[in-house]
């Protein structure tokens, strides 16, 4: 199976779009032309939508009046066949902003690579699907170059990985130490539903603002490291990165640099991210309650009170009692809502989030680079990179990240893309694989990252329902917002709400 | 509501058994005399049983032949009313080895106090129930004594909490540093389904064995700290504590002392543990599919092939297609299984686990002790204690832990129990609250902790099903074994298996 998404390049084949994906669904639809009425329509088949569709389609099915809840004898005559779920997806595949492509026997991660057992929703699912032993560690420092390269344009310094850790830890500790406790006092409960006044104050600051406060405390190398790491997280610029949100990531990760590495970039699926996502889809499918239609972008969602209509771009209209919109923030404005989006949600959609990460993979025959990590900043288009695996051919797989800082489109100029990799250290590039999220009309950016003010102004707005429409997306999750974990958190929440509405279950 | 479990003592009222519990269920049963046939019987209403009962009772209900799975059109005529679940519990309350008692407006935790967002199953549920803001931090070092007391019988040393952290970190780091990486190489995947040869080797060692290896590396204070902390975890003796299992806890906690504190003893429910457990029960109850009977200990479980019979001590017989036994390891032998327990499971039950934690709470009018932490070892019956909260009266709540080392029964001699608290530092004890897990016939011990060899020999045995009987208990969870998290992990697994059996869902 293949998706139309993604690009690959080799010297011999040149550039081509569309790459393999085990999450591409064929046939693309299991509905017949006359099927148009459902209990729930889920718009979007990323992890939020997949979780919502799975949980709704496998829900218990007793129909009970609110009065009858908990009184078993009242329920025996009120049996229904369950929540009929329609999953609509604009793309030809599941996963949204998170998917993997198997090329020459190796899974390249287009987005949302890493998971960790400290991410509760992700790990609960990994455990539930018995995939605990399907992980591997991205790094292998056992052989080869085994160096951290800090390329700043003027010079290229080499360090051991222990020196890298010490440098990064020192740099980030200074960045986050707003309270003398490295963020532990400032952000004590990173999963809290509300931002404290202090947290809101940090959300009014950009990381650039924070760096200005501590500019005399950072060595030049610490500054390079701190800035590059922040940009790796936000995919934005220092000026457009909310300082609070970086603190939030730091707090979620346990307030240490090692915690950040463990939670953010260390453990990935041996068979690629899509091997995980497909479990959700198959489980929902097996319930017998799941209808789906891929490659079916929508144009309008109309809440008519007694029902909601979802109108596809091709004119086909679907109806349901509830709609779960798993549409990301940056494309919310591309769907017409009736009644219109609430003022707060609309304002947030107008602002959008700022992450325009450029994530690119290469395969190189230089085996010594397996143990390379590095920063190429501030001059380069790719800022942060490292050896991420060994391909079946024995070559090295390197992943690198850029963003709004020196933003570029990898497919526009392959020579320049190769040059950006050589901005870390010289390497022969044999293969390039990537997904251009900035030009993706169904994402318009990578994982959520907010500019200053967005969260304090609109996080609550983004989480609220509007009538019969629920909004579920990692972009406004509480805990691991921006992550697969947050997507599952949101899908879980939406499905529970729909169950409460339609099956008479109590609100959790 | 009150449970028969637990003890409380005050000077004026003396000792009494039975204390309040919001998890005590009244009326104790919702079944009628002629109800005896169910889809699933869950034996035990701790977190494993509660999760299993909840997930089974709220499962989707379509009956499909395996051939029909995923083929929606084949299912329309095969509707069933859902999984009828019977929850049987020997006690008068939910929670098993984890429950809280509200006394004079303050929740005392009888077992299973602390939770953390790095515990995936627990946090997934906290998030799902919207309880993210229901946590508080046990410690308050903002006022009062603000000291760590190391009382070793010969002397009593006072340290700052920063010195405490440094001492504990140094001590534990030496204990776990079997690989030059503080356990990161030795136990790289603490959620793995299998123990590596190296892990099995550590499981053959006791902590006493490990301490013998490093005896020349530890200062006397480090040795006191390491031993007391290990005994806090295991409730056993150093000789009966599996070194691997301690490494496993360490790895689960992120390989740092701070991680241990965060995961093990820092964050608790403002309204007590039972405020969490009751959510599971109420959700299951609201499905309309839950029957239950409390104060109904069972004597036999007979797997007859086509059905399973569960026979209560009072002679009442219940039948179901599947039974989920959430019976803890240490009392497995008190139920008669037919056919008998598998040889491996039987051998494990004969060995049992070694945790005989003595957990005792006091209320003291000494407000300065709010910021006390301390160790009283090796001479004392209570080894590890600290200020854990402030009661509505403005008094200090102190919790302390003992175990098989100098084991005692707090109710047998209140003066001696008070003396054990004074073994940390002088204090006037106004109230004592505890549950004696060692004399509890339905627990025969506290949370699971294995002696050397038990896990390598029998963990797999304990996890296997026997015919129509599933075994779900935190005692043999994969990740946070012994914790509430592991109980939820196990209940989730059992319910998924039953769903696969009875609703024709695919195995996950």
Coordinates of N, CA and C in Angstrom, one line a residue, chain A residues 39-153:
Chain A
X39 N -24.7 7.6 14.1 CA -24.7 8.1 15.5 C -23.7 9.2 15.6
X40 N -22.5 8.9 15.2 CA -21.3 9.8 15.3 C -20.5 9.9 14.0
X41 N -20.2 11.1 13.6 CA -19.2 11.2 12.5 C -17.9 11.8 13.1
X42 N -16.9 11.1 12.9 CA -15.5 11.6 13.3 C -14.8 12.1 12.1
X43 N -14.4 13.3 12.1 CA -13.7 14.0 11.0 C -12.3 14.0 11.3
X44 N -11.5 13.2 10.6 CA -10.1 13.1 10.8 C -9.6 11.8 11.4
X45 N -8.7 11.2 10.8 CA -8.2 9.8 11.2 C -6.8 9.8 11.7
X46 N -6.4 11.0 12.3 CA -5.2 10.9 13.1 C -5.5 10.2 14.5
X47 N -4.5 10.3 15.4 CA -4.7 9.5 16.6 C -6.0 10.0 17.4
X48 N -6.3 11.2 17.4 CA -7.5 11.7 18.1 C -8.7 11.1 17.5
X49 N -8.8 11.2 16.2 CA -10.0 10.6 15.5 C -10.0 9.1 15.6
X50 N -8.9 8.5 15.5 CA -8.9 7.0 15.6 C -9.3 6.5 16.9
X51 N -8.8 7.2 18.0 CA -9.2 6.8 19.3 C -10.7 7.1 19.6
X52 N -11.2 8.2 19.1 CA -12.6 8.6 19.3 C -13.4 7.5 18.5
X53 N -13.1 7.2 17.3 CA -13.8 6.3 16.5 C -13.8 4.9 17.1
X54 N -12.7 4.5 17.6 CA -12.5 3.2 18.3 C -13.4 3.1 19.5
X55 N -13.2 4.1 20.4 CA -13.9 4.1 21.7 C -15.5 4.2 21.5
X56 N -15.9 5.0 20.5 CA -17.3 5.1 20.3 C -17.9 3.8 19.6
X57 N -17.1 3.2 18.7 CA -17.7 2.1 18.0 C -17.7 0.8 18.9
X58 N -16.8 0.8 19.9 CA -16.8 -0.4 20.8 C -17.5 -0.1 22.1
X59 N -18.2 1.0 22.2 CA -18.9 1.4 23.4 C -20.1 0.4 23.7
X60 N -20.4 0.3 24.9 CA -21.6 -0.5 25.3 C -22.8 0.2 24.6
X61 N -23.9 -0.5 24.5 CA -24.9 -0.1 23.6 C -26.3 0.0 24.2
X62 N -26.4 -0.2 25.5 CA -27.7 -0.1 26.1 C -28.2 1.4 26.0
X63 N -29.4 1.6 25.6 CA -30.0 2.9 25.6 C -30.8 3.0 26.9
X64 N -30.4 4.0 27.6 CA -31.1 4.2 28.9 C -31.5 5.6 29.1
X65 N -32.6 5.9 29.6 CA -33.0 7.2 30.0 C -32.1 7.6 31.2
X66 N -31.8 8.9 31.3 CA -31.0 9.3 32.5 C -31.5 8.8 33.8
X67 N -32.8 8.7 33.9 CA -33.4 8.2 35.1 C -33.1 6.8 35.4
X68 N -33.0 6.0 34.3 CA -32.8 4.6 34.4 C -31.3 4.2 34.7
X69 N -30.4 5.1 34.5 CA -29.0 4.8 34.7 C -28.7 4.2 36.0
X70 N -28.1 3.0 36.0 CA -27.7 2.4 37.3 C -28.9 1.5 37.8
X71 N -30.0 1.6 37.2 CA -31.1 0.7 37.6 C -31.3 -0.3 36.6
X72 N -30.7 -1.4 36.8 CA -30.5 -2.5 35.8 C -31.9 -2.9 35.2
X73 N -32.8 -3.1 36.2 CA -34.1 -3.7 35.7 C -34.8 -2.8 34.7
X74 N -34.5 -1.5 34.7 CA -35.2 -0.6 33.8 C -34.7 -0.7 32.4
X75 N -33.6 -1.4 32.2 CA -32.9 -1.3 31.0 C -33.2 -2.4 30.0
X76 N -33.8 -3.5 30.5 CA -33.8 -4.7 29.7 C -34.5 -4.5 28.4
X77 N -35.4 -3.6 28.3 CA -36.2 -3.5 27.0 C -35.6 -2.4 26.1
X78 N -34.5 -1.8 26.5 CA -34.0 -0.6 25.8 C -32.7 -0.9 25.1
X79 N -32.7 -2.0 24.3 CA -31.5 -2.4 23.6 C -31.3 -1.7 22.3
X80 N -30.2 -1.3 22.0 CA -29.9 -0.7 20.7 C -28.7 -1.4 20.1
X81 N -28.5 -1.2 18.8 CA -27.4 -1.9 18.2 C -26.1 -1.3 18.3
X82 N -26.0 -0.2 19.0 CA -24.6 0.4 19.3 C -24.4 1.7 18.5
X83 N -23.3 2.3 18.8 CA -23.0 3.6 18.1 C -22.5 3.3 16.7
X84 N -23.2 3.7 15.8 CA -22.8 3.6 14.4 C -21.8 4.8 14.1
X85 N -20.6 4.5 13.8 CA -19.6 5.6 13.6 C -19.2 5.7 12.2
X86 N -19.1 6.9 11.7 CA -18.5 7.1 10.4 C -17.2 7.9 10.5
X87 N -16.2 7.4 10.0 CA -14.9 8.1 10.1 C -14.6 8.7 8.7
X88 N -14.5 10.0 8.6 CA -14.2 10.6 7.4 C -12.7 11.2 7.4
X89 N -12.0 11.0 6.4 CA -10.6 11.4 6.4 C -10.3 12.0 5.0
X90 N -9.6 13.1 5.0 CA -9.3 13.8 3.7 C -8.2 13.0 3.0
X91 N -7.3 12.4 3.7 CA -6.1 11.7 3.1 C -6.5 10.3 2.8
X92 N -5.6 9.6 2.2 CA -5.8 8.2 1.8 C -5.3 7.2 2.9
X93 N -4.9 7.8 4.0 CA -4.3 7.0 5.1 C -4.7 7.5 6.4
X94 N -4.5 6.6 7.4 CA -4.7 7.0 8.8 C -3.4 7.7 9.3
X95 N -3.5 8.3 10.5 CA -2.4 8.8 11.2 C -2.2 10.3 11.3
X96 N -2.9 11.0 10.3 CA -2.8 12.5 10.3 C -1.3 12.9 10.2
X97 N -0.9 13.7 11.2 CA 0.5 14.2 11.2 C 1.5 13.2 11.7
X98 N 1.1 12.0 11.9 CA 2.0 11.0 12.4 C 1.9 9.7 11.6
X99 N 2.9 9.4 10.8 CA 2.9 8.2 10.0 C 4.3 7.8 9.6
X100 N 4.4 6.5 9.2 CA 5.7 6.0 8.8 C 5.6 5.4 7.5
X101 N 6.8 5.3 6.8 CA 6.8 4.8 5.4 C 7.9 3.7 5.4
X102 N 7.6 2.5 5.0 CA 8.6 1.5 4.8 C 9.2 1.5 3.5
X103 N 10.5 1.8 3.4 CA 11.2 1.9 2.1 C 12.4 1.1 2.2
X104 N 12.5 0.2 1.3 CA 13.7 -0.8 1.2 C 13.8 -1.4 2.6
X105 N 12.7 -1.8 3.2 CA 12.7 -2.6 4.4 C 12.9 -1.8 5.7
X106 N 12.8 -0.5 5.6 CA 13.2 0.3 6.8 C 12.1 1.4 7.0
X107 N 11.6 1.5 8.2 CA 10.5 2.5 8.5 C 11.1 3.9 8.7
X108 N 10.8 4.8 7.8 CA 11.1 6.2 8.0 C 9.9 6.9 8.6
X109 N 10.1 7.7 9.6 CA 9.0 8.4 10.3 C 8.8 9.8 9.8
X110 N 7.6 10.0 9.2 CA 7.3 11.3 8.6 C 6.9 12.3 9.7
X111 N 6.4 11.8 10.8 CA 6.0 12.7 11.9 C 5.6 11.8 13.1
X112 N 5.9 12.4 14.3 CA 5.4 11.7 15.5 C 6.1 10.4 15.8
X113 N 7.4 10.4 15.8 CA 8.2 9.2 15.9 C 8.2 8.5 17.3
X114 N 8.5 9.3 18.3 CA 9.0 8.8 19.6 C 7.9 8.7 20.6
X115 N 7.9 7.6 21.4 CA 7.0 7.4 22.5 C 7.8 7.0 23.7
X116 N 7.1 7.0 24.9 CA 7.8 6.7 26.1 C 6.7 6.3 27.1
X117 N 7.2 5.4 28.1 CA 6.3 4.9 29.1 C 5.9 6.0 30.1
X118 N 6.5 7.1 30.0 CA 6.1 8.3 30.9 C 5.0 9.1 30.2
X119 N 4.6 8.7 29.0 CA 3.4 9.3 28.3 C 2.2 8.4 28.6
X120 N 1.3 8.8 29.4 CA 0.3 7.9 30.0 C -0.6 7.3 28.9
X121 N -1.1 8.1 28.1 CA -2.1 7.6 27.1 C -1.5 6.7 26.1
X122 N -0.3 7.1 25.6 CA 0.4 6.3 24.6 C 0.7 5.0 25.2
X123 N 1.3 5.0 26.5 CA 1.7 3.8 27.0 C 0.6 2.8 27.4
X124 N -0.5 3.4 27.9 CA -1.6 2.6 28.2 C -2.0 1.8 26.9
X125 N -2.0 2.4 25.8 CA -2.4 1.7 24.5 C -1.3 0.7 24.1
X126 N 0.0 1.1 24.2 CA 1.0 0.1 23.9 C 0.9 -1.1 24.8
X127 N 0.6 -0.9 26.0 CA 0.5 -2.0 26.9 C -0.8 -2.8 26.6
X128 N -1.8 -2.1 26.3 CA -3.1 -2.8 25.9 C -3.0 -3.6 24.7
X129 N -2.2 -3.1 23.7 CA -2.0 -3.9 22.5 C -0.8 -4.9 22.6
X130 N -0.2 -5.0 23.8 CA 0.9 -5.9 23.9 C 2.1 -5.6 23.1
X131 N 2.3 -4.3 22.8 CA 3.5 -3.9 22.0 C 4.7 -3.4 22.8
X132 N 4.7 -3.8 24.1 CA 5.8 -3.3 24.9 C 7.2 -3.6 24.4
X133 N 7.3 -4.7 23.7 CA 8.6 -5.1 23.2 C 8.8 -4.7 21.7
X134 N 8.0 -3.8 21.2 CA 8.1 -3.4 19.8 C 8.9 -2.1 19.7
X135 N 9.6 -1.7 20.8 CA 10.3 -0.4 20.8 C 11.8 -0.7 20.6
X136 N 12.5 0.3 20.0 CA 13.9 0.3 20.0 C 14.4 1.7 20.3
X137 N 15.7 1.8 20.6 CA 16.3 3.1 20.9 C 16.9 3.7 19.7
X138 N 16.6 5.0 19.5 CA 17.2 5.6 18.3 C 18.7 5.7 18.2
X139 N 19.3 5.9 19.4 CA 20.7 6.1 19.4 C 21.5 4.8 19.5
X140 N 22.7 4.8 18.9 CA 23.6 3.7 19.1 C 25.0 4.3 19.1
X141 N 25.5 4.5 20.3 CA 26.8 5.2 20.5 C 28.0 4.1 20.6
X142 N 27.7 2.9 20.2 CA 28.7 1.8 20.4 C 29.8 1.8 19.4
X143 N 29.7 2.6 18.3 CA 30.7 2.4 17.3 C 30.7 3.7 16.4
X144 N 31.8 3.8 15.6 CA 31.8 4.9 14.6 C 32.3 6.2 15.2
X145 N 31.8 7.3 14.6 CA 32.3 8.6 15.0 C 32.1 8.9 16.4
X146 N 30.9 8.6 16.9 CA 30.6 8.8 18.4 C 30.9 10.2 18.9
X147 N 30.4 11.2 18.1 CA 30.7 12.6 18.5 C 29.4 13.4 18.3
X148 N 29.5 14.5 19.1 CA 28.5 15.5 19.0 C 29.1 16.7 18.3
X149 N 28.5 17.1 17.2 CA 29.1 18.2 16.4 C 28.3 19.4 16.5
X150 N 29.0 20.5 16.9 CA 28.4 21.8 17.1 C 28.9 22.7 16.0
X151 N 28.1 22.8 14.9 CA 28.6 23.6 13.7 C 27.8 24.9 13.8
X152 N 28.6 26.0 13.9 CA 27.9 27.3 14.0 C 28.2 28.2 12.9
X153 N 28.7 27.6 11.8 CA 29.0 28.5 10.6 C 30.4 28.9 10.6

